[in-house]
Short mmCIF file of C-alpha atoms in Angstrom, two decimals:
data_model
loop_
_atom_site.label_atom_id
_atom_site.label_comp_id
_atom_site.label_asym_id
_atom_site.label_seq_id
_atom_site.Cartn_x
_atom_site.Cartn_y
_atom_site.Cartn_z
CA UNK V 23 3.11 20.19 11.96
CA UNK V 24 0.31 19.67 14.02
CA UNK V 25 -0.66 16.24 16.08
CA UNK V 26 -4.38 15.39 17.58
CA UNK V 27 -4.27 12.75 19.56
CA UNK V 28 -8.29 11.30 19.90
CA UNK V 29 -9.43 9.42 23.21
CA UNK V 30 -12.57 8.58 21.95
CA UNK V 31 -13.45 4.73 21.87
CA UNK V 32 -16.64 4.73 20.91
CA UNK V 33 -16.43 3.95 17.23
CA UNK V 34 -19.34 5.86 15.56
CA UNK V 35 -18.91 8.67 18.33
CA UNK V 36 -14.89 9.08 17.14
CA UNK V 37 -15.80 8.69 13.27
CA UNK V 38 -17.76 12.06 13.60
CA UNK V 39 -15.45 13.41 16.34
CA UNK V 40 -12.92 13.19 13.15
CA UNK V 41 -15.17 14.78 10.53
CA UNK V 42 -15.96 17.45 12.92
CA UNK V 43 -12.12 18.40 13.46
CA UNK V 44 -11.45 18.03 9.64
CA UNK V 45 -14.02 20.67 9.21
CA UNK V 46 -12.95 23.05 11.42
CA UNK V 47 -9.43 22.44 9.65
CA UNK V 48 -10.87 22.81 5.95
CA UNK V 49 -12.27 26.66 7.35
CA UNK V 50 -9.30 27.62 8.49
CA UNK V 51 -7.73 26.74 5.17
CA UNK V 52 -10.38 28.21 3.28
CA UNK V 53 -10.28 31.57 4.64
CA UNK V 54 -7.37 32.04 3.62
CA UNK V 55 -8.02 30.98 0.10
CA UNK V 56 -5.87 27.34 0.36
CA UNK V 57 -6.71 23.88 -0.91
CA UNK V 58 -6.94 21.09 1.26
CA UNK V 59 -6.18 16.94 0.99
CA UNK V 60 -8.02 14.67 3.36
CA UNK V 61 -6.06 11.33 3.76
CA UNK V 62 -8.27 8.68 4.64
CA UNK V 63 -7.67 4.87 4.84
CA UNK V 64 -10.24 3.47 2.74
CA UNK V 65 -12.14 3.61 -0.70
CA UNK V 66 -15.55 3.69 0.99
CA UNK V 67 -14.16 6.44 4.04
CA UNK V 68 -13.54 8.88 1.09
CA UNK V 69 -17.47 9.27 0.47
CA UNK V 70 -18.22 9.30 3.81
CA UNK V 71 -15.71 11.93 4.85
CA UNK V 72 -16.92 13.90 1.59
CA UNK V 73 -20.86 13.63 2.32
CA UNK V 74 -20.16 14.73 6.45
CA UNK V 75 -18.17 17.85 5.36
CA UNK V 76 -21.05 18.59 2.96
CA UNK V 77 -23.54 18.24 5.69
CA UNK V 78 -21.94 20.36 8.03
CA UNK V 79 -21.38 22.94 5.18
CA UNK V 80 -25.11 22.99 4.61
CA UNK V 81 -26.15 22.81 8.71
CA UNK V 82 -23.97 25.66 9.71
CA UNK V 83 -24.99 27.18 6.54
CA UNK V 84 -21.35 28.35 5.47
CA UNK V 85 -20.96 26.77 1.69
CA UNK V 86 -19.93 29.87 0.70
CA UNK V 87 -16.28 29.23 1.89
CA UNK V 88 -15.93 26.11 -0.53
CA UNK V 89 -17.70 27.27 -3.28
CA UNK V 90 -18.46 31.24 -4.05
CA UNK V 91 -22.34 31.74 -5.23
CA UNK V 92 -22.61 33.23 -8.55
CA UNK V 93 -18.51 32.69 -9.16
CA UNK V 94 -16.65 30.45 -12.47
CA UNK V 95 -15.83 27.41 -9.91
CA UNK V 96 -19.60 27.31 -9.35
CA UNK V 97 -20.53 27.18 -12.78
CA UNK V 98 -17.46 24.51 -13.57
CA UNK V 99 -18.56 22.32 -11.22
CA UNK V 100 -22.19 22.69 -12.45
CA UNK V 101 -20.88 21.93 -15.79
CA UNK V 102 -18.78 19.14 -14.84
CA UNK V 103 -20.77 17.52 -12.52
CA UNK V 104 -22.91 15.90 -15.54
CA UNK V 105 -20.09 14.54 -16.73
CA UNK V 106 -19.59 12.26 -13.84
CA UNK V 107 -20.08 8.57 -12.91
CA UNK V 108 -19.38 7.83 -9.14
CA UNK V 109 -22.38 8.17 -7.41
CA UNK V 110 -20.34 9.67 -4.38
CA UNK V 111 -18.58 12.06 -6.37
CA UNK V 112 -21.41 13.60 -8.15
CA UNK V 113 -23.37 13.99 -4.65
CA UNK V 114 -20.10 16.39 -3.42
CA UNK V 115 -18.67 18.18 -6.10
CA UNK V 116 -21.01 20.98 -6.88
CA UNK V 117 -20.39 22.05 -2.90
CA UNK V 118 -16.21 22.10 -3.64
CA UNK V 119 -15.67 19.18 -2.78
CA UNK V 120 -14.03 16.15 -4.31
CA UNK V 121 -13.16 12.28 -4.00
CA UNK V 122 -10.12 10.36 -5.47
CA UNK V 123 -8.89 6.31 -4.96
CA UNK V 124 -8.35 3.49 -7.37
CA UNK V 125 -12.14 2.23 -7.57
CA UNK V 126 -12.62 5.25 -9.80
CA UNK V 127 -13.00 5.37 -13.55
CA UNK V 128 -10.31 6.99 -15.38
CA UNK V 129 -12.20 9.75 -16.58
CA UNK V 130 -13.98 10.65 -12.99
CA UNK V 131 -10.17 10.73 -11.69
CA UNK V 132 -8.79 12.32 -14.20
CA UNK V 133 -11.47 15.14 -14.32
CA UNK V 134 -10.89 15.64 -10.63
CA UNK V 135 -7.45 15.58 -11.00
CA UNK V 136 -8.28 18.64 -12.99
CA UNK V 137 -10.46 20.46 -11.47
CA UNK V 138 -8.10 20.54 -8.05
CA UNK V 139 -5.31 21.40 -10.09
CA UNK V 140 -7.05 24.55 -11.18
CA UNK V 141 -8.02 25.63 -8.06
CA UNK V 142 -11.94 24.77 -8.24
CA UNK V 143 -11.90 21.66 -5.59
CA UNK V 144 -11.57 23.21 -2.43
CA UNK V 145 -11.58 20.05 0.08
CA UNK V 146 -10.19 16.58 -1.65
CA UNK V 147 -10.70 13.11 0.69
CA UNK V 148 -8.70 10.63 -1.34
CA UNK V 149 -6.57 7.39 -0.52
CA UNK V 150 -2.85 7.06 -0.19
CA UNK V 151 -2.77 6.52 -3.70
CA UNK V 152 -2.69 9.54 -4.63
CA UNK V 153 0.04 10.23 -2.39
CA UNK V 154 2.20 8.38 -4.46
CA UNK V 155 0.81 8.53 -8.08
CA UNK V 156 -0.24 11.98 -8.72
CA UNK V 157 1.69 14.96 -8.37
CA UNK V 158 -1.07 17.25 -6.47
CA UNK V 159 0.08 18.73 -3.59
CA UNK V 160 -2.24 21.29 -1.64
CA UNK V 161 -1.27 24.05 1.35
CA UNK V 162 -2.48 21.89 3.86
CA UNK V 163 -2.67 18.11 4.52
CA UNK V 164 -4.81 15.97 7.03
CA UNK V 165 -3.87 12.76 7.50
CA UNK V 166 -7.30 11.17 9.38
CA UNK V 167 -6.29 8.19 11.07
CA UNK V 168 -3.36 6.14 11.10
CA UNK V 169 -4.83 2.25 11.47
CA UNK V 170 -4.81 0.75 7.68
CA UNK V 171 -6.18 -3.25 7.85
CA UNK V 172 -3.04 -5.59 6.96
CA UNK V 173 -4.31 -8.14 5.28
CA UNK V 174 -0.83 -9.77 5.66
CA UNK V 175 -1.26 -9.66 9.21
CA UNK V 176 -5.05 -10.23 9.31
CA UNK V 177 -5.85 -7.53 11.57
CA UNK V 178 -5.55 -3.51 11.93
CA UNK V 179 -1.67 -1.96 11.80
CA UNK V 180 -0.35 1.60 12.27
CA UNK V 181 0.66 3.19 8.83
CA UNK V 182 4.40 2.32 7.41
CA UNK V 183 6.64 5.98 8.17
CA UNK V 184 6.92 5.66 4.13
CA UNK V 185 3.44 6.30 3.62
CA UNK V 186 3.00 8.95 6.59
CA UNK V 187 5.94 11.16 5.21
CA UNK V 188 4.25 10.38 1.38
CA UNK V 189 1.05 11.78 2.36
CA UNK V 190 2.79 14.95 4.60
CA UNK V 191 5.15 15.39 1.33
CA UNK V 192 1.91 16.73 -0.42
CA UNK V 193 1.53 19.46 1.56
CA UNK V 194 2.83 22.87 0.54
CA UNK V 195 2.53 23.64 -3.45
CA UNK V 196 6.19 24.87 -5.33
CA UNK V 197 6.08 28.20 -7.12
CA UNK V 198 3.03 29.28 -5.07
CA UNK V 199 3.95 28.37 -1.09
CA UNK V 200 7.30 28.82 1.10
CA UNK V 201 5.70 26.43 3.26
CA UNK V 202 2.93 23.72 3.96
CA UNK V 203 1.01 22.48 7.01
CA UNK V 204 0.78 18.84 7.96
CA UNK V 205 -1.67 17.58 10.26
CA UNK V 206 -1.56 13.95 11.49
CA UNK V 207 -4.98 12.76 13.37
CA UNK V 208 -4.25 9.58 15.41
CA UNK V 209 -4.88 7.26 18.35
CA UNK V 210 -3.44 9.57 21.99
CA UNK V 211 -1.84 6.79 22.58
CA UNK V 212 0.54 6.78 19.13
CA UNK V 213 0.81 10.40 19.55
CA UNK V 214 5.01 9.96 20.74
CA UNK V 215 5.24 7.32 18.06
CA UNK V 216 4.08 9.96 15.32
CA UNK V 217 6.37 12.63 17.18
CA UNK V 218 9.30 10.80 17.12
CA UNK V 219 9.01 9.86 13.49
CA UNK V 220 8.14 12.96 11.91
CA UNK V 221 11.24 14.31 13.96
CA UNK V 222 13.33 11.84 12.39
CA UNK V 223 14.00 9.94 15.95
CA UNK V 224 13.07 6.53 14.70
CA UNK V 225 15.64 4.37 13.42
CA UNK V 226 14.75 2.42 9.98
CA UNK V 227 14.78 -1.22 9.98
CA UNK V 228 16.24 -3.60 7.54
CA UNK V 229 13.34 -5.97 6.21
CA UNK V 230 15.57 -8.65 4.25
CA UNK V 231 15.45 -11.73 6.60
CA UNK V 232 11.58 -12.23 5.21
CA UNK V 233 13.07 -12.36 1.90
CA UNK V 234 16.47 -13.26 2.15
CA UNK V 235 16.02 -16.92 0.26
CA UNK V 236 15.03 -15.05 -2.97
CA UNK V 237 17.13 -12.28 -2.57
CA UNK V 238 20.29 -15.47 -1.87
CA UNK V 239 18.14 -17.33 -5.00
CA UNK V 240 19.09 -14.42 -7.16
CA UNK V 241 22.78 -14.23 -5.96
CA UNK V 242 23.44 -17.56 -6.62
CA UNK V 243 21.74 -17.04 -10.50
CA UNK V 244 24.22 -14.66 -11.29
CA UNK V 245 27.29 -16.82 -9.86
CA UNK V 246 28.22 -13.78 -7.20
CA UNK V 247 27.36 -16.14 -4.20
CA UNK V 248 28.69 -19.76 -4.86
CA UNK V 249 29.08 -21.41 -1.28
CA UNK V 250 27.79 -20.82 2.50
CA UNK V 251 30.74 -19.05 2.83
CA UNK V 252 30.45 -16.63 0.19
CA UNK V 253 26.69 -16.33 1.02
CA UNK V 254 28.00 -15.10 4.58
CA UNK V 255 29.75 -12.43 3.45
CA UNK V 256 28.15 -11.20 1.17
CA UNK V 257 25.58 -10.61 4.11
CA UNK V 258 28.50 -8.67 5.58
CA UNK V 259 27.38 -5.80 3.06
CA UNK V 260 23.85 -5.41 3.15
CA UNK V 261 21.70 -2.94 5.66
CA UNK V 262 20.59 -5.62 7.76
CA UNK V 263 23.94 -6.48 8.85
CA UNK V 264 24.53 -3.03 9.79
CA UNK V 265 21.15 -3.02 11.81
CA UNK V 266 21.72 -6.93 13.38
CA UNK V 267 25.38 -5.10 15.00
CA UNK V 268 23.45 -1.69 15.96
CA UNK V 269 19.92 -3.38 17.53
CA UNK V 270 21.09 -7.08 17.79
CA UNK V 271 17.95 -7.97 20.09
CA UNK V 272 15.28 -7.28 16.82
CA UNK V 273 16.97 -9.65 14.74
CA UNK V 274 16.85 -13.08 17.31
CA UNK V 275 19.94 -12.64 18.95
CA UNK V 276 19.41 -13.73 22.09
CA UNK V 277 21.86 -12.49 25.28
CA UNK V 278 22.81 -9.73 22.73
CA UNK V 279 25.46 -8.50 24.98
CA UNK V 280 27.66 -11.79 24.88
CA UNK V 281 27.40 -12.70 21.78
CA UNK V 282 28.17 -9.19 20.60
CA UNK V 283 32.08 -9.75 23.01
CA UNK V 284 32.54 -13.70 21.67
CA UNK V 285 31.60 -13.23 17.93
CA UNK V 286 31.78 -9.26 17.11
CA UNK V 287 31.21 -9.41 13.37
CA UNK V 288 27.56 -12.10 14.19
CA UNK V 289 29.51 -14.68 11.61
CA UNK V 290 27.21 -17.37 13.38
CA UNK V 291 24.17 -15.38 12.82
CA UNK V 292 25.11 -14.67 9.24
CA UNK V 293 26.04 -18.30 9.11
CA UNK V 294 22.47 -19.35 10.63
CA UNK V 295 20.50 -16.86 8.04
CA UNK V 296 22.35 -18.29 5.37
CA UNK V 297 22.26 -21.89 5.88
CA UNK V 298 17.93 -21.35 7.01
CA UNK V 299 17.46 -19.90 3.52
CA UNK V 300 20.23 -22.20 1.09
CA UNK V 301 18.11 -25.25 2.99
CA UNK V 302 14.80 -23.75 2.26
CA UNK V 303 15.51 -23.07 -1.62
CA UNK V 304 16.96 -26.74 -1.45
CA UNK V 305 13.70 -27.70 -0.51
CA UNK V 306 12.17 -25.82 -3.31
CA UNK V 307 13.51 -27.42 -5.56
CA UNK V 308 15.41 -24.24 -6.79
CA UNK V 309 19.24 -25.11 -5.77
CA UNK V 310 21.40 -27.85 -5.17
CA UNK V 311 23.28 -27.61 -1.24
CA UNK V 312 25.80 -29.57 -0.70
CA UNK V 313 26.07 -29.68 3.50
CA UNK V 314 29.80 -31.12 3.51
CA UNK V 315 31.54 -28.34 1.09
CA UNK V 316 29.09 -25.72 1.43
CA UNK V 317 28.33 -25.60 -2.66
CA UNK V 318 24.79 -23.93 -3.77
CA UNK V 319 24.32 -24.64 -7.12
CA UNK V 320 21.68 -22.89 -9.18
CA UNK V 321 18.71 -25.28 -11.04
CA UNK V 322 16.84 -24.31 -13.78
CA UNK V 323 13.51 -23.60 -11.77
CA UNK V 324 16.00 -21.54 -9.81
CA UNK V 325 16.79 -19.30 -13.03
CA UNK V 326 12.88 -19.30 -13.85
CA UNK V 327 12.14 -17.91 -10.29
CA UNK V 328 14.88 -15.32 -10.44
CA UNK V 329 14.64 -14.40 -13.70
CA UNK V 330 10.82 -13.36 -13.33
CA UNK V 331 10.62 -12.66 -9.79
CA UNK V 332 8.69 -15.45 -8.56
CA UNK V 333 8.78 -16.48 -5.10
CA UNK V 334 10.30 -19.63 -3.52
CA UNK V 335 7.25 -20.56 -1.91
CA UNK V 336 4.87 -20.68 -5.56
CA UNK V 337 7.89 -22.59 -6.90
CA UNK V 338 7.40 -25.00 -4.45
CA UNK V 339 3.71 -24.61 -5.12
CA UNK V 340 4.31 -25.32 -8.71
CA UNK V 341 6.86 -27.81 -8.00
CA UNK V 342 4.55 -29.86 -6.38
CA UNK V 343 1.47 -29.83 -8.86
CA UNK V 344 2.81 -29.87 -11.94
CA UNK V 345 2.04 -32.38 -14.20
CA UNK V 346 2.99 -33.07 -17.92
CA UNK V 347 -0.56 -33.57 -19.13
CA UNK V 348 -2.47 -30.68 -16.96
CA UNK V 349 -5.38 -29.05 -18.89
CA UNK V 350 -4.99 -25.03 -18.94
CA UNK V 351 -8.06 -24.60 -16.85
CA UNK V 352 -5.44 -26.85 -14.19
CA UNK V 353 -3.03 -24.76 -15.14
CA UNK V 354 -4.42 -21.55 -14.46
CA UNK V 355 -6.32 -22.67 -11.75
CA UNK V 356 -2.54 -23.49 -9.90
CA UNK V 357 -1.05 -20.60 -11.20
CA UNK V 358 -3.88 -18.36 -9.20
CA UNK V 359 -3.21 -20.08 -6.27
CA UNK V 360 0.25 -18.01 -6.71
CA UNK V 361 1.53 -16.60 -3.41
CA UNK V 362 2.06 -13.44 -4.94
CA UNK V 363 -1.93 -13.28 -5.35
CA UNK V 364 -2.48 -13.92 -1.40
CA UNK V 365 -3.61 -10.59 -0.57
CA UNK V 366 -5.78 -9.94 -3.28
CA UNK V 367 -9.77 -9.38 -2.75
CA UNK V 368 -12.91 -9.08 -4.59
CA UNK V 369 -14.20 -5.61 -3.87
CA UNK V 370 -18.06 -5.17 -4.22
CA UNK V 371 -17.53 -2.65 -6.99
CA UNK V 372 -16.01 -4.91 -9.20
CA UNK V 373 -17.95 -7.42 -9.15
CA UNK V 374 -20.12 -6.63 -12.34
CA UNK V 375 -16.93 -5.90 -14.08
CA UNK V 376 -15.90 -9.28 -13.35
CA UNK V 377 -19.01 -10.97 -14.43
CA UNK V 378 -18.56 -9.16 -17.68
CA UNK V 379 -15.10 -10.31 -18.56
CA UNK V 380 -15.97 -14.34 -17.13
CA UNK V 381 -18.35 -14.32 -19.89
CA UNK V 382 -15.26 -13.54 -22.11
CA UNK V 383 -12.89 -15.41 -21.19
CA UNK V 384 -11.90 -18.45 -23.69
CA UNK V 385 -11.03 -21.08 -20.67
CA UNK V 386 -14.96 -20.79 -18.37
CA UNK V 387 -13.88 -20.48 -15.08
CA UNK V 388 -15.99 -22.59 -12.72
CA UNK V 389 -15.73 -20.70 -9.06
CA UNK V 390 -17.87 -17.90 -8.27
CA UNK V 391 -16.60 -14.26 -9.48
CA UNK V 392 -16.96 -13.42 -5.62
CA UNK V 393 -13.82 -15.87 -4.94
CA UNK V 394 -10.72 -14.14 -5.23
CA UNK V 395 -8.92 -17.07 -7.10
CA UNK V 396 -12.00 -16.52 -9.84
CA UNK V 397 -10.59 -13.14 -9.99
CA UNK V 398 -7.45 -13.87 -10.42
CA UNK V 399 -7.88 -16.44 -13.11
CA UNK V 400 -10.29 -14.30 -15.18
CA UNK V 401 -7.73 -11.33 -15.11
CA UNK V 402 -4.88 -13.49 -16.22
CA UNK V 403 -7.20 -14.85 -18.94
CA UNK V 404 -7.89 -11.38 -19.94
CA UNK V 405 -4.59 -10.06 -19.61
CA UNK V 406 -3.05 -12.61 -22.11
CA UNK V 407 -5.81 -12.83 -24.59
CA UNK V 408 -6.20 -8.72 -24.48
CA UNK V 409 -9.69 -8.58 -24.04
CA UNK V 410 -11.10 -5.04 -23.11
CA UNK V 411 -13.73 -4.30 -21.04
CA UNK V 412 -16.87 -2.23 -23.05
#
């Protein structure tokens, strides 16, 4: 494992400061004959990272050590590279070197997919995606950079240690290396973050309070949690109850050390979770709580929103504007304002695509194919009728 740790705050200035040090890394690699995956945090960054190795390939004139003159790769690529449809792909892959994310066709991914496999890529920039989907580990692995934009949070965030350890998990190939080198590029100043978790220091969290009134919604479907009491302790077994007694302050508890000596197990905590989440599915419409006994009750919006995994909060959505004699554009139109759908964005590359299927679509869709609730209601449109994009 390796760790850089960049001071540079100048944003343009640390952008080639990267490409620079991934180059240097890709030589190393390539003299000795290895293959190479370039994490990178976005669908455009791929290109980019892709086009400046390239250029300083060509400026230090040393393209021979990611794609032989006169060899097969050369003439593959040559081959293949007709065959291709990203614009930023085909300006790279004739040098050895390749792109991969999502916003790719099928066949340009595929074909790449390919091509690494056999050894002909040298260098491959690609998205965390592939970290998780495809099974194409290489000797070495850069991760370059660490921020990913949240859109949850609205702003930049450090990478989840799930994705990190995803992305380091590619490096080192079985039945041809005994070992792989990971290389993590980052802020200096998350440098002992990235230490600690790579050395397994950092303790994992429990995430459940942020979806404990679905998780309750489902317990009380199947009849396993039928009263506050019961939903207590059956918080008694999960992780987070573990982590609320191990790092009490994380969780809200407030004066940790007190309430740790008057109420050892956290029943009032549990109790407080519990009761927070029974009275917001009560407001949902999605169980009946009876204060005085303690009773939760299951309703038959309840069973809907368990039974398809469907969020409290677009049950109360739907709840709310539901009406007996909506019109399916209404209909679709609520069901796209779906909480589920809150992070999803109109990307500029899909824009034609979208245009395309709007003008198939049996129920016309009035908003713009730039608004992301347009998108949303044209792909459920074209999921259910099956349409296919030519």
């Amino acid at each position: 494992m390796e760790y850089i740790g960049i001071t540079e705050r100048n944003a343009f200035k640390r952008f080639q400061l990267q490409n620079e040090i991934c180059y240097e890394k890709a030589l190393v690699q390539r003299r000795n004959d290895n293959q190479m995956l370039i994490f990178v945090h976005s669908r455009a960054e791929t290109g980019k990272t892709a086009k400046a190795l390239r250029d300083l390939a060509l400026e230090r004139d040393e393209l021979s050590h990611f794609v032989r003159e006169g060899g097969a790769t050369e003439e593959i690529l040559k081959e293949e590279h007709a065959n291709v449809k990203n614009a930023d792909l085909k300006e790279v892959l004739t040098y050895g070197l390749a792109i991969h994310h999502a916003g790719m066709g099928r066949t340009d991914r595929e074909l790449v997919e390919d091509l690494f496999a056999d050894g002909h890529i040298a260098i491959l920039c690609c998205t965390a995606t592939l970290a998780w989907g495809v099974n194409l580990p290489a000797h070495a692995v850069i991760i370059k950079g660490t921020q990913i934009y949240d859109p949850s949070k609205g702003r930049w965030a450090e990478l989840s240690p799930l994705d990190i350890l995803q992305m380091l998990g590619r490096a080192g190939r079985p039945q041809y290396d005994s070992k792989g080198e990971g290389i993590i590029m980052t802020a200096h100043s998350e440098l002992q973050y990235y230490l600690s978790l790579t050395n397994l220091q950092l303790p994992v969290e429990s995430q459940l309070i942020k979806t404990l009134p679905d998780h309750l919604n489902a317990e009380i479907v199947l009849g396993t949690v039928q009263t506050l009491s019961e939903a207590v302790d059956w918080l008694s077994y999960t992780f987070l109850y573990i982590r609320m007694l191990q790092n009490p302050g994380l969780y809200g508890i407030v004066n940790s050390a007190n309430t740790l000596k008057t109420d050892p197990t956290l029943k009032q905590r549990r109790l407080d979770l519990a009761h927070t989440a029974a009275c917001l599915l009560e407001k949902s419409h999605l169980i009946r709580y009876d204060r005085r006994s303690g009773a939760l009750q299951s309703t038959p919006l309840g069973r809907v929103s368990s039974q398809y995994y469907i969020s409290h909060a677009s049950m109360a959505l739907y709840s709310r504007h539901l009406r007996p004699n909506m019109t399916d554009i209404e209909l679709l139109r609520l069901f796209s304002m779906s909480g589920e759908f809150s992070h999803i964005t109109v990307r500029e590359e899909e824009k034609l695509e979208l245009v395309k299927l709007a003008a198939k679509v049996p129920i016309p869709v009035k908003e713009s194919p730039s608004e992301p609730s347009a998108k949303i209601n044209i792909l459920l449109q074209a999921y259910i009728s099956k349409l296919k994009l030519d």
